Coordinates of C-alpha atoms and ligand atoms in Angstrom, one line a residue:
M4 CA 49.7 -115.7 24.9
K5 CA 51.6 -117.9 22.6
P6 CA 48.8 -118.7 20.1
H7 CA 48.1 -115.0 19.6
W8 CA 51.8 -114.4 19.1
A9 CA 51.9 -117.1 16.4
S10 CA 48.8 -115.8 14.7
V11 CA 50.1 -112.3 14.6
Q12 CA 53.5 -113.5 13.3
G13 CA 52.0 -115.5 10.5
G14 CA 54.6 -117.1 8.3
R15 CA 57.4 -114.7 9.1
R16 CA 60.9 -115.9 9.7
P17 CA 62.1 -115.9 13.3
W18 CA 64.7 -113.1 12.9
Q19 CA 62.0 -110.7 11.6
G20 CA 60.0 -111.5 14.7
L21 CA 62.9 -110.8 16.9
L22 CA 63.7 -107.5 15.3
L23 CA 60.1 -106.4 15.5
T24 CA 59.9 -107.4 19.1
A25 CA 63.0 -105.4 19.9
C26 CA 61.5 -102.4 18.2
L27 CA 58.2 -102.7 20.1
L28 CA 60.1 -103.1 23.3
A29 CA 62.0 -100.0 22.6
L30 CA 58.9 -98.1 21.7
W31 CA 56.5 -99.2 24.2
T32 CA 55.9 -101.0 27.5
P33 CA 57.5 -104.4 28.0
S34 CA 54.0 -105.9 27.9
A35 CA 53.5 -104.9 24.3
M36 CA 53.7 -108.1 22.4
S37 CA 52.1 -107.0 19.1
Q38 CA 52.8 -104.9 16.0
L39 CA 49.6 -103.1 16.7
R40 CA 50.0 -99.6 15.4
I41 CA 48.1 -96.2 15.5
E42 CA 48.0 -93.7 12.7
S43 CA 46.6 -90.2 12.9
V44 CA 44.5 -89.2 9.9
P45 CA 45.4 -86.5 9.0
P46 CA 48.9 -86.6 10.6
N47 CA 48.7 -82.8 11.4
A48 CA 45.2 -81.6 12.1
A49 CA 43.9 -78.1 12.1
E50 CA 41.7 -76.9 15.0
G51 CA 38.1 -77.8 14.3
Q52 CA 38.8 -80.7 12.1
D53 CA 37.6 -84.3 12.8
V54 CA 40.6 -86.7 13.3
L55 CA 40.7 -90.4 13.1
L56 CA 43.2 -92.5 15.1
R57 CA 43.3 -95.6 13.0
V58 CA 44.3 -99.0 14.2
H59 CA 46.6 -101.2 12.1
N60 CA 47.4 -104.8 12.5
Q61 CA 45.0 -105.6 15.2
P62 CA 44.5 -109.3 16.2
A63 CA 41.7 -111.1 14.5
N64 CA 40.0 -112.2 17.7
T65 CA 39.5 -108.8 19.3
Q66 CA 36.7 -108.6 21.8
I67 CA 37.1 -105.1 23.4
Y68 CA 38.8 -101.8 22.5
R69 CA 39.6 -99.3 25.1
W70 CA 41.0 -95.8 24.3
F71 CA 42.9 -93.7 26.8
R72 CA 44.2 -90.1 26.8
G73 CA 47.9 -90.2 27.5
A74 CA 50.4 -93.1 27.8
T75 CA 48.3 -94.8 30.3
T76 CA 45.5 -97.4 30.8
E77 CA 44.3 -95.9 34.1
E78 CA 40.5 -95.8 34.2
A79 CA 40.5 -92.1 35.0
Y80 CA 42.0 -91.4 31.6
R81 CA 39.7 -93.7 29.6
L82 CA 37.9 -91.9 26.8
A83 CA 35.7 -94.8 25.6
A84 CA 35.3 -98.5 25.4
Y85 CA 33.8 -100.7 22.7
S86 CA 32.6 -104.2 22.9
L87 CA 32.3 -106.2 19.7
S88 CA 29.7 -108.3 21.2
S89 CA 27.4 -105.4 21.8
N90 CA 28.6 -103.2 18.9
E91 CA 28.5 -100.2 21.3
S92 CA 30.8 -97.4 22.2
K93 CA 30.6 -96.3 25.8
P94 CA 32.2 -93.1 27.0
G95 CA 34.7 -93.2 29.8
P96 CA 35.5 -90.7 32.5
A97 CA 37.8 -88.6 30.3
N98 CA 35.4 -88.3 27.4
S99 CA 34.7 -84.8 26.3
G100 CA 31.7 -85.8 24.2
R101 CA 33.7 -85.7 21.0
E102 CA 35.5 -89.1 21.2
T103 CA 33.8 -92.2 19.8
I104 CA 35.2 -95.6 19.0
L105 CA 34.2 -96.9 15.6
P106 CA 33.3 -100.6 14.9
H107 CA 36.8 -101.5 13.6
G108 CA 38.4 -99.9 16.8
S109 CA 39.6 -96.5 15.4
L110 CA 39.0 -93.5 17.6
A111 CA 37.2 -90.6 16.0
V112 CA 37.8 -87.2 17.7
R113 CA 35.5 -84.6 16.3
N114 CA 36.1 -80.8 16.3
V115 CA 39.6 -81.1 17.7
T116 CA 41.3 -78.4 19.7
V117 CA 44.9 -77.6 20.3
N118 CA 44.5 -79.2 23.7
D119 CA 43.6 -82.5 22.2
S120 CA 47.2 -82.7 21.0
G121 CA 49.1 -85.5 22.7
V122 CA 49.5 -89.2 23.2
Y123 CA 46.5 -91.6 22.9
T124 CA 46.6 -95.2 24.0
L125 CA 44.6 -98.2 22.7
D126 CA 44.2 -101.3 24.8
I127 CA 42.8 -104.4 23.0
F128 CA 41.4 -107.5 24.7
D129 CA 41.1 -110.7 22.9
E130 CA 38.7 -113.5 23.7
D131 CA 41.2 -114.8 26.4
F132 CA 41.2 -111.3 27.9
T133 CA 44.8 -110.9 26.8
S134 CA 45.7 -107.2 26.5
I135 CA 47.6 -105.7 23.6
K136 CA 48.5 -102.0 23.8
A137 CA 49.6 -99.3 21.3
S138 CA 49.7 -95.6 21.4
G139 CA 49.9 -92.8 18.9
Q140 CA 50.1 -89.0 18.6
L141 CA 47.4 -86.6 17.8
R142 CA 48.8 -83.3 16.6
V143 CA 46.4 -80.3 16.4
F144 CA 47.5 -77.0 15.2
A145 CA 45.7 -73.7 15.8
K146 CA 44.0 -72.2 12.7
L147 CA 46.0 -69.0 12.7
P148 CA 43.9 -66.0 13.5
K149 CA 43.9 -62.7 11.6
L150 CA 47.2 -61.1 12.3
F151 CA 47.8 -57.5 13.1
I152 CA 51.0 -55.5 13.9
T153 CA 51.1 -53.3 17.0
S154 CA 53.7 -50.7 17.8
N155 CA 54.8 -49.5 21.2
N156 CA 55.1 -45.9 19.8
S157 CA 52.6 -44.4 17.4
S158 CA 54.8 -41.4 16.4
P159 CA 58.5 -42.1 17.1
V160 CA 61.0 -39.3 16.4
E161 CA 63.8 -39.8 14.0
G162 CA 67.1 -40.5 15.5
E163 CA 65.7 -40.7 19.0
D164 CA 63.1 -43.4 19.5
S165 CA 63.3 -47.1 19.2
V166 CA 60.2 -48.9 18.2
V167 CA 58.9 -52.4 19.0
L168 CA 56.6 -54.0 16.5
T169 CA 54.8 -57.1 17.5
C170 CA 53.0 -59.6 15.3
D171 CA 49.8 -60.4 17.2
P172 CA 48.2 -62.5 18.4
E173 CA 50.7 -65.0 19.6
T174 CA 50.0 -68.7 18.8
Q175 CA 51.9 -71.8 19.8
N176 CA 54.1 -73.8 17.4
T177 CA 54.0 -71.0 14.9
S178 CA 56.7 -69.5 12.8
Y179 CA 56.7 -65.8 12.1
Q180 CA 58.1 -63.8 9.2
W181 CA 58.4 -60.1 8.4
W182 CA 58.6 -57.9 5.4
I183 CA 59.5 -54.2 5.1
N184 CA 58.4 -52.5 1.9
G185 CA 57.6 -55.9 0.5
Q186 CA 61.2 -57.1 1.1
S187 CA 62.4 -59.7 3.5
L188 CA 64.4 -58.3 6.4
L189 CA 67.9 -57.3 5.5
N190 CA 70.8 -57.8 7.8
D191 CA 70.5 -54.4 9.3
P192 CA 72.2 -53.8 12.6
R193 CA 69.3 -51.4 13.5
L194 CA 66.9 -54.3 13.2
D195 CA 66.5 -56.8 16.0
L196 CA 64.2 -59.9 16.0
S197 CA 63.1 -61.9 18.9
T198 CA 64.1 -65.6 18.8
D199 CA 60.6 -66.6 17.7
N200 CA 60.7 -63.8 15.1
R201 CA 57.4 -62.4 16.4
I202 CA 58.8 -59.1 17.8
L203 CA 60.8 -56.8 15.6
T204 CA 62.7 -53.9 17.2
L205 CA 63.8 -50.9 15.2
L206 CA 66.6 -49.0 16.9
R207 CA 66.7 -45.3 16.4
V208 CA 64.2 -45.0 13.6
T209 CA 64.8 -42.8 10.6
R210 CA 62.3 -41.3 8.1
N211 CA 63.2 -44.2 5.9
D212 CA 61.7 -46.6 8.4
T213 CA 58.1 -45.7 7.6
G214 CA 57.4 -49.1 6.0
P215 CA 54.9 -50.6 5.3
Y216 CA 55.6 -53.5 7.5
E217 CA 53.9 -56.9 7.1
C218 CA 54.1 -60.0 9.2
A219 CA 53.0 -63.6 8.5
A220 CA 52.5 -66.6 10.7
S221 CA 52.5 -70.2 9.6
N222 CA 52.3 -73.7 11.0
L223 CA 51.9 -77.1 9.4
V224 CA 48.2 -76.5 8.6
S225 CA 47.7 -72.8 8.0
Y226 CA 49.3 -69.5 6.9
N227 CA 48.2 -65.9 7.6
R228 CA 49.5 -62.6 6.7
S229 CA 48.8 -59.3 8.4
D230 CA 47.6 -56.1 6.8
P231 CA 50.4 -53.6 6.0
F232 CA 51.3 -51.4 8.9
S233 CA 53.0 -48.0 8.5
L234 CA 55.1 -46.2 11.0
N235 CA 54.6 -42.5 11.3
V236 CA 58.1 -41.3 12.0
S237 CA 58.4 -37.7 12.9
Y238 CA 61.4 -35.9 11.5
G239 CA 62.8 -32.6 10.4
P240 CA 62.7 -29.9 9.5
D241 CA 65.8 -30.1 7.3
A242 CA 67.5 -26.9 6.2
P243 CA 64.8 -25.0 4.2
I244 CA 65.4 -24.4 0.5
I245 CA 64.4 -21.0 -0.9
T246 CA 63.4 -20.8 -4.5
P247 CA 64.1 -19.2 -6.9
P248 CA 67.8 -19.3 -6.3
G249 CA 68.8 -15.8 -7.7
S250 CA 69.5 -13.0 -5.3
N251 CA 69.3 -9.9 -7.6
V252 CA 66.0 -8.5 -8.5
G253 CA 64.9 -5.4 -10.5
Q254 CA 63.1 -2.6 -8.8
G255 CA 59.4 -2.5 -9.6
T256 CA 59.2 -6.2 -10.1
N257 CA 57.4 -8.6 -7.8
L258 CA 59.4 -10.5 -5.3
S259 CA 58.1 -14.0 -5.0
L260 CA 60.0 -16.4 -2.7
S261 CA 59.0 -19.9 -1.8
C262 CA 60.4 -22.0 1.0
H263 CA 60.4 -25.7 1.4
T264 CA 61.7 -28.2 3.8
A265 CA 61.4 -31.9 4.5
S266 CA 59.4 -32.4 7.7
N267 CA 56.9 -34.7 9.3
P268 CA 54.5 -33.4 10.3
P269 CA 54.7 -30.5 7.8
A270 CA 56.7 -27.6 9.1
Q271 CA 55.3 -24.3 10.1
Y272 CA 56.9 -21.5 8.1
T273 CA 57.7 -17.9 9.0
W274 CA 59.3 -15.4 6.7
L275 CA 61.4 -12.7 8.2
F276 CA 62.7 -9.6 6.4
N277 CA 65.7 -8.1 8.2
E278 CA 64.5 -10.1 11.2
R279 CA 61.0 -8.7 11.2
P280 CA 58.3 -11.3 10.7
Q281 CA 56.5 -11.0 7.4
S282 CA 54.2 -13.9 6.6
S283 CA 53.6 -17.4 8.1
T284 CA 53.2 -19.2 4.8
P285 CA 55.8 -21.0 2.8
E286 CA 55.4 -18.3 0.1
L287 CA 56.4 -14.7 0.4
F288 CA 55.1 -12.2 -2.1
I289 CA 56.1 -8.5 -2.2
P290 CA 54.7 -6.6 -5.3
N291 CA 56.5 -3.7 -6.9
I292 CA 59.6 -3.8 -4.8
T293 CA 61.8 -0.8 -4.1
A294 CA 65.5 -0.4 -3.2
N295 CA 64.7 -0.5 0.5
H296 CA 63.5 -4.1 0.0
S297 CA 67.2 -5.1 -0.3
G298 CA 68.2 -7.1 2.7
S299 CA 68.1 -10.5 4.3
Y300 CA 65.1 -12.7 3.9
A301 CA 65.0 -15.6 6.4
C302 CA 62.8 -18.6 6.1
F303 CA 62.2 -20.2 9.5
A304 CA 60.8 -23.7 9.7
H305 CA 59.4 -25.3 12.8
N306 CA 58.2 -28.9 13.5
S307 CA 55.9 -29.0 16.5
V308 CA 56.4 -32.7 17.2
T309 CA 60.2 -32.9 16.9
G310 CA 60.5 -29.4 18.4
L311 CA 63.2 -28.7 15.9
N312 CA 63.8 -25.4 14.0
R313 CA 65.8 -24.6 11.0
T314 CA 66.4 -21.3 9.2
T315 CA 67.8 -20.4 5.8
V316 CA 68.7 -16.8 5.0
K317 CA 68.9 -15.3 1.6
T318 CA 70.2 -11.9 0.8
I319 CA 68.3 -10.0 -1.9
T320 CA 69.7 -7.0 -3.6
V321 CA 67.2 -4.7 -5.5
F322 CA 68.7 -3.0 -8.5
E323 CA 67.1 -0.2 -10.4
L324 CA 66.6 -1.1 -14.0
V325 CA 69.3 0.7 -16.0
T326 CA 68.3 3.6 -18.3
Q327 CA 69.5 4.0 -21.8
P328 CA 73.0 5.4 -22.0
S329 CA 74.1 8.0 -24.5
I330 CA 77.2 8.1 -26.5
H331 CA 79.4 11.1 -27.6
A332 CA 82.5 11.5 -29.7
S333 CA 85.1 14.3 -29.6
N334 CA 84.6 14.3 -33.3
T335 CA 82.6 12.1 -35.5
T336 CA 84.7 12.8 -38.6
V337 CA 88.4 12.4 -38.2
M338 CA 91.4 12.1 -40.5
E339 CA 93.5 9.0 -40.4
Q340 CA 96.4 9.2 -37.9
E341 CA 94.4 11.6 -35.8
S342 CA 92.8 10.5 -32.5
V343 CA 89.3 10.4 -31.3
V344 CA 87.6 9.9 -27.9
L345 CA 84.2 8.3 -27.4
T346 CA 82.3 8.7 -24.1
C347 CA 79.4 6.7 -22.7
H348 CA 77.1 8.6 -20.4
S349 CA 74.8 6.9 -17.9
R350 CA 73.1 8.1 -14.8
D351 CA 72.9 4.7 -13.2
P352 CA 75.2 3.6 -10.4
E353 CA 76.9 0.2 -10.2
I354 CA 76.9 -0.5 -13.9
T355 CA 79.1 -2.3 -16.3
I356 CA 79.9 -0.7 -19.6
R357 CA 80.6 -2.7 -22.8
W358 CA 81.5 -1.2 -26.2
I359 CA 80.0 -2.4 -29.4
F360 CA 81.5 -1.8 -32.9
N361 CA 79.4 -2.7 -35.9
D362 CA 77.1 -4.8 -33.8
Q363 CA 79.9 -6.9 -32.4
S364 CA 81.8 -6.6 -29.1
L365 CA 84.6 -4.2 -29.7
R366 CA 88.0 -5.9 -30.0
L367 CA 90.7 -3.8 -28.5
S368 CA 94.0 -3.2 -30.3
S369 CA 97.1 -1.4 -29.3
R370 CA 95.6 1.8 -30.6
T371 CA 92.4 1.6 -28.6
K372 CA 92.2 2.4 -24.9
L373 CA 89.5 2.2 -22.3
S374 CA 89.2 4.2 -19.2
E375 CA 89.2 2.3 -15.9
D376 CA 85.4 2.3 -15.7
N377 CA 85.1 1.6 -19.4
S378 CA 83.1 4.8 -19.9
T379 CA 85.7 6.4 -22.3
L380 CA 87.1 4.8 -25.4
S381 CA 90.2 6.5 -27.0
I382 CA 91.5 5.5 -30.5
D383 CA 94.9 6.9 -31.3
P384 CA 95.9 6.9 -34.1
V385 CA 92.7 6.3 -36.0
R386 CA 92.8 4.1 -39.0
R387 CA 90.3 3.9 -41.8
E388 CA 89.1 0.5 -40.6
D389 CA 87.9 2.2 -37.4
S390 CA 85.1 3.8 -39.2
G391 CA 81.7 2.4 -38.5
E392 CA 78.9 2.3 -35.9
Y393 CA 79.7 2.6 -32.2
R394 CA 77.4 1.8 -29.3
C395 CA 77.9 1.4 -25.6
E396 CA 75.9 -0.9 -23.5
V397 CA 75.3 -0.6 -19.8
S398 CA 74.2 -3.4 -17.5
N399 CA 73.6 -4.4 -13.9
P400 CA 72.7 -7.8 -12.7
V401 CA 69.0 -7.3 -13.6
S402 CA 69.0 -5.2 -16.7
V403 CA 70.9 -4.2 -19.8
K404 CA 70.5 -1.2 -22.2
K405 CA 72.3 -0.1 -25.4
S406 CA 72.9 3.5 -26.5
E407 CA 71.9 4.8 -29.9
A408 CA 74.5 4.2 -32.6
L409 CA 77.3 6.8 -33.3
L410 CA 78.7 6.8 -36.7
L411 CA 82.4 7.5 -36.9
S412 CA 83.9 8.4 -40.4
V413 CA 87.6 8.3 -41.0
S414 CA 88.8 10.2 -44.0
Y415 CA 92.2 9.6 -45.6
D416 CA 94.3 10.6 -48.6
P417 CA 94.1 7.8 -51.2
A418 CA 97.7 8.6 -52.5
Q419 CA 99.1 7.9 -49.1
S420 CA 97.7 4.4 -49.0
S421 CA 100.6 2.4 -47.7
S422 CA 98.5 -0.2 -46.2
D423 CA 96.0 -0.5 -49.1
L424 CA 97.0 -3.3 -51.5
S425 CA 95.1 -4.2 -54.6
P426 CA 94.3 -7.9 -55.0
G427 CA 96.9 -7.9 -57.8
A428 CA 99.6 -6.7 -55.5
I429 CA 98.7 -9.3 -52.9
A430 CA 98.9 -12.0 -55.5
G431 CA 102.3 -10.7 -56.6
I432 CA 103.5 -10.8 -53.0
V433 CA 102.2 -14.3 -52.5
V434 CA 103.9 -15.5 -55.7
G435 CA 107.1 -13.8 -54.5
V436 CA 106.8 -15.5 -51.1
V437 CA 106.2 -18.9 -52.7
A438 CA 109.2 -18.3 -55.0
G439 CA 111.3 -17.3 -52.0
V440 CA 110.2 -20.3 -50.0
A441 CA 111.0 -22.5 -53.0
L442 CA 114.5 -21.0 -53.0
I443 CA 115.0 -21.5 -49.3
A444 CA 113.6 -25.0 -49.5
A445 CA 115.9 -25.8 -52.3
L446 CA 118.8 -24.5 -50.3
A447 CA 117.6 -26.4 -47.3
Y448 CA 117.4 -29.6 -49.3
F449 CA 120.8 -28.9 -50.7
L450 CA 122.2 -28.5 -47.2
Y451 CA 120.2 -31.5 -46.0
S452 CA 121.6 -33.8 -48.7
R453 CA 125.1 -32.7 -47.8
K454 CA 124.6 -33.2 -44.1
T455 CA 122.4 -36.2 -44.2
G456 CA 120.0 -36.6 -41.3
G457 CA 121.1 -33.2 -39.9
T458 CA 118.1 -31.1 -39.6
S459 CA 114.5 -31.9 -38.8
D460 CA 111.5 -30.9 -40.7
Q461 CA 110.2 -29.0 -37.7
R462 CA 113.2 -26.7 -37.8
D463 CA 112.7 -26.0 -41.5
L464 CA 109.2 -24.8 -40.8
T465 CA 110.2 -22.5 -38.0
E466 CA 112.8 -21.1 -40.2
H467 CA 110.2 -20.3 -42.9
K468 CA 107.6 -18.8 -40.6
P469 CA 109.4 -15.6 -39.8
S470 CA 109.8 -14.8 -43.5
A471 CA 106.1 -15.3 -43.9
S472 CA 105.1 -13.1 -41.0
S473 CA 107.6 -10.4 -41.8
H474 CA 105.9 -10.3 -45.2
S475 CA 102.5 -10.0 -43.6
R476 CA 103.8 -7.2 -41.4
D477 CA 104.7 -5.4 -44.5
T478 CA 101.3 -5.8 -46.1
S479 CA 98.9 -5.1 -43.2
R480 CA 99.3 -3.6 -39.7
D481 CA 101.9 -3.6 -36.9
N482 CA 102.0 -5.9 -33.9
S483 CA 98.3 -5.9 -33.2
P484 CA 96.7 -9.1 -31.8
N485 CA 94.9 -9.5 -35.1
E486 CA 98.2 -9.9 -36.7
M487 CA 98.3 -13.5 -35.6
D488 CA 95.4 -14.3 -38.0
E489 CA 97.4 -12.8 -40.9
V490 CA 100.4 -14.8 -40.0
S491 CA 98.5 -18.0 -39.8
Y492 CA 96.8 -17.4 -43.0
T493 CA 100.1 -16.8 -44.9
S494 CA 101.7 -19.7 -43.2
L495 CA 98.8 -21.8 -44.2
K496 CA 99.3 -20.8 -47.8
F497 CA 102.9 -21.6 -47.6
N498 CA 102.3 -25.0 -46.1
A499 CA 99.6 -25.9 -48.5
A500 CA 101.9 -25.0 -51.3
Q501 CA 104.7 -27.2 -49.9
P502 CA 103.6 -30.6 -51.2
K503 CA 103.8 -29.1 -54.7
E504 CA 107.5 -28.5 -54.2
P505 CA 109.2 -31.6 -55.6
T506 CA 112.6 -30.5 -54.3
F507 CA 111.4 -30.3 -50.7
V508 CA 111.1 -33.9 -49.4
P509 CA 110.8 -33.8 -45.7
P510 CA 112.4 -36.7 -43.8
A511 CA 109.1 -37.2 -41.9
S512 CA 106.2 -36.0 -43.9
T513 CA 103.7 -36.6 -41.0
A514 CA 105.3 -33.8 -39.0
T515 CA 104.5 -31.4 -41.8
E516 CA 100.9 -32.5 -41.8
I517 CA 100.5 -32.0 -38.1
V518 CA 101.8 -28.5 -38.2
Y519 CA 99.6 -27.8 -41.2
S520 CA 96.5 -29.0 -39.4
E521 CA 97.3 -26.9 -36.4
V522 CA 97.7 -23.8 -38.5
K523 CA 94.4 -24.6 -40.3
K524 CA 92.5 -24.6 -36.9
K525 CA 93.4 -21.0 -36.3
Ligands
NAG629 C1 33.9 -76.9 17.8 O1 34.5 -76.5 19.1 C2 34.4 -75.1 19.3 C3 35.1 -74.8 20.7 O2 36.3 -75.5 20.7 C4 33.0 -74.6 19.3 O3 32.9 -73.2 19.5 C5 32.3 -75.0 18.0 O4 31.0 -74.6 18.0 C6 32.5 -76.5 17.8 N1 31.9 -76.8 16.5 C7 31.2 -77.8 16.2 C8 30.7 -78.0 14.8 O5 30.8 -78.5 17.1
NAG630 C1 59.3 -49.1 22.9 O1 60.3 -50.0 23.1 C2 61.6 -49.6 23.0 C3 62.5 -50.8 23.1 O2 62.2 -51.5 24.2 C4 61.9 -48.6 24.1 O3 63.2 -48.1 23.9 C5 60.9 -47.4 23.9 O4 61.0 -46.5 25.0 C6 59.5 -48.0 23.9 N1 58.6 -46.9 23.6 C7 57.5 -46.6 24.3 C8 56.7 -45.4 23.9 O5 57.3 -47.2 25.3
NAG631 C1 54.3 -77.1 20.2 O1 55.0 -76.2 21.1 C2 55.2 -76.8 22.4 C3 55.9 -75.8 23.2 O2 55.3 -74.5 22.9 C4 56.0 -78.1 22.3 O3 56.2 -78.7 23.5 C5 55.4 -79.0 21.3 O4 56.2 -80.1 21.1 C6 55.1 -78.4 20.0 N1 54.3 -79.2 19.2 C7 54.7 -79.5 18.0 C8 53.8 -80.4 17.2 O5 55.7 -79.1 17.5
NAG632 C1 66.9 -42.1 3.6 O1 67.2 -42.7 2.4 C2 67.8 -41.9 1.5 C3 67.9 -42.6 0.1 O2 68.1 -43.9 0.3 C4 69.1 -41.5 2.0 O3 69.7 -40.6 1.1 C5 69.0 -40.8 3.3 O4 70.2 -40.4 3.8 C6 68.2 -41.6 4.3 N1 67.9 -40.8 5.4 C7 68.1 -41.3 6.6 C8 67.8 -40.3 7.7 O5 68.6 -42.4 6.9
NAG633 C1 53.0 -8.2 -9.9 O1 51.9 -8.4 -9.0 C2 50.7 -7.8 -9.3 C3 49.7 -8.1 -8.2 O2 50.2 -7.6 -7.0 C4 50.2 -8.3 -10.6 O3 49.0 -7.6 -11.0 C5 51.3 -8.1 -11.7 O4 50.9 -8.7 -12.9 C6 52.6 -8.8 -11.2 N1 53.6 -8.5 -12.2 C7 54.4 -9.4 -12.7 C8 55.4 -8.9 -13.7 O5 54.2 -10.5 -12.5
NAG634 C1 55.4 0.8 -7.8 O1 55.9 1.7 -6.9 C2 56.2 2.9 -7.4 C3 56.8 3.8 -6.3 O2 57.4 3.0 -5.3 C4 55.0 3.6 -8.0 O3 55.3 4.8 -8.6 C5 54.4 2.7 -9.0 O4 53.2 3.2 -9.5 C6 54.1 1.3 -8.4 N1 53.7 0.4 -9.5 C7 52.7 -0.4 -9.3 C8 52.3 -1.3 -10.4 O5 52.0 -0.5 -8.2
NAG635 C1 60.8 2.1 2.1 O1 60.0 1.2 2.9 C2 59.0 1.9 3.6 C3 58.2 0.8 4.4 O2 59.0 -0.3 4.6 C4 58.1 2.7 2.8 O3 57.2 3.4 3.6 C5 58.9 3.7 2.0 O4 58.1 4.4 1.1 C6 60.0 3.0 1.2 N1 60.8 3.9 0.6 C7 61.0 4.0 -0.8 C8 61.9 5.0 -1.3 O5 60.4 3.2 -1.5

């Protein structure tokens, strides 16, 4: 034994030899006295490959190689033996016909299977029939087969069924992975994976769980991905939606309603009118409808798989199209200060009446009054500006019609024209107002300079406004809503004129500007 030991050790220092021996003792049987080593090429083999278990550091004077299946040298597990003298590999009892020893001692295993995985032992005899042993691992991985996903329920019902998806077939030493809609699995409490990731459980599926699902399997030598798999989740129907949304229709038009609901499989629809079945399509069409088509229209949706029903009811009111109204006046020519009554006549029920003056919606004043149903318009007293074209307009939810125009003329005595001012007179009044304002401003300034910091600019303005509006009251009408415009207009002039007044220096000029812009907006 010693010579072989020395030859194997070569020129190594003693401590290296000790270390090595310790390692070998730890790794292998106490009789192992060599650094003989086995290497698998490739280290991880795919099923069907040819694998070589190579021998490293074998002694120079080897005579016989013997290979065994497992960590043993029992004859029953011998795969083959090779004698260098005969240059011949002879199969042993455990040989499958695929194991051969090559001239330099390596074991070739052809067309490996997963079952070939495991420990292989080499026993070498030298010329003194001294035995040296070593063993190594052969790792064979299955070539992963085509994968497919199976489900334990082909048409689960939303909110009820849980589904188990399995990535098949199962192979050893394989890791599995899943994708839903091309995304890795999210941390969803409704998703449950088996410990080997091969089985995916979906708890209480929803319509959003349709997928597609894909699974992949991988080991050290191969990778395979399944075809996408989609889950046919039955759901619905949801509450049907009826279109169009309007509920008022004109008599003589066609009623065309459409019903839709989300449902898988598609819902069966039934239309009911006042609870009597009409059609079993999503569309309901009734041409040339009449007043007795008013009522409730129900769309009933049924899903034969989920067994669920949902109904939406819509109330339709059929309106006759309004006819043209007529307009009458107590008198079409009136004197100023007299009164007049205009009447709108319509045969149609349930109408709304609107009055139109000179093609614009009539603006009511204190002199104009409407009856409760708007059918009568009284003007008292009449003014010359009331002359013009009057129309009334009747409408219901589906139609609108205007009357012919009625021309109202208001005659007046020109001599009595209190409210008629020539442009010259207006100019005179404006000049007067500006002068008055200047005087008041001067007075205000005088008071202000005496009582320094006493009054604010805002107060000055509010003091001036009444003078301006009282003037406008003189020139135009009484307290009608329109008066506001006049007031604003005059105030605007006054404010615009202000900066020209050198005597009026407001303590905070910005305040003036803010008020000015507010007035301007009117
Ligand atoms: C490899 O072994 C498999 C069975 O494991 C066999 O079906 C196949 O024909 C073999 N291939 C070759 C090339 O021997
Ligand atoms: C499928 O598996 C789930 C979870 O185990 C179970 O709840 C469900 O009843 C199964 N479905 C069918 C059709 O067997
Ligand atoms: C393969 O899996 C088996 C158990 O299924 C395990 O004992 C063995 O060590 C694994 N082989 C490899 C190379 O991981
Ligand atoms: C399905 O997804 C949509 C959009 O993400 C969501 O609004 C809806 O509530 C989901 N439906 C169910 C039944 O989970
Ligand atoms: C109403 O329906 C009839 C067919 O029933 C069609 O001829 C007609 O054009 C439709 N009218 C309108 C306004 O769509
Ligand atoms: C619609 O119905 C009315 C009576 O209900 C009838 O007079 C009219 O001719 C009908 N119109 C069409 C287009 O059928
Ligand atoms: C009301 O409807 C019935 C049938 O539903 C029809 O026979 C009748 O002519 C309709 N009446 C009117 C006034 O359109």
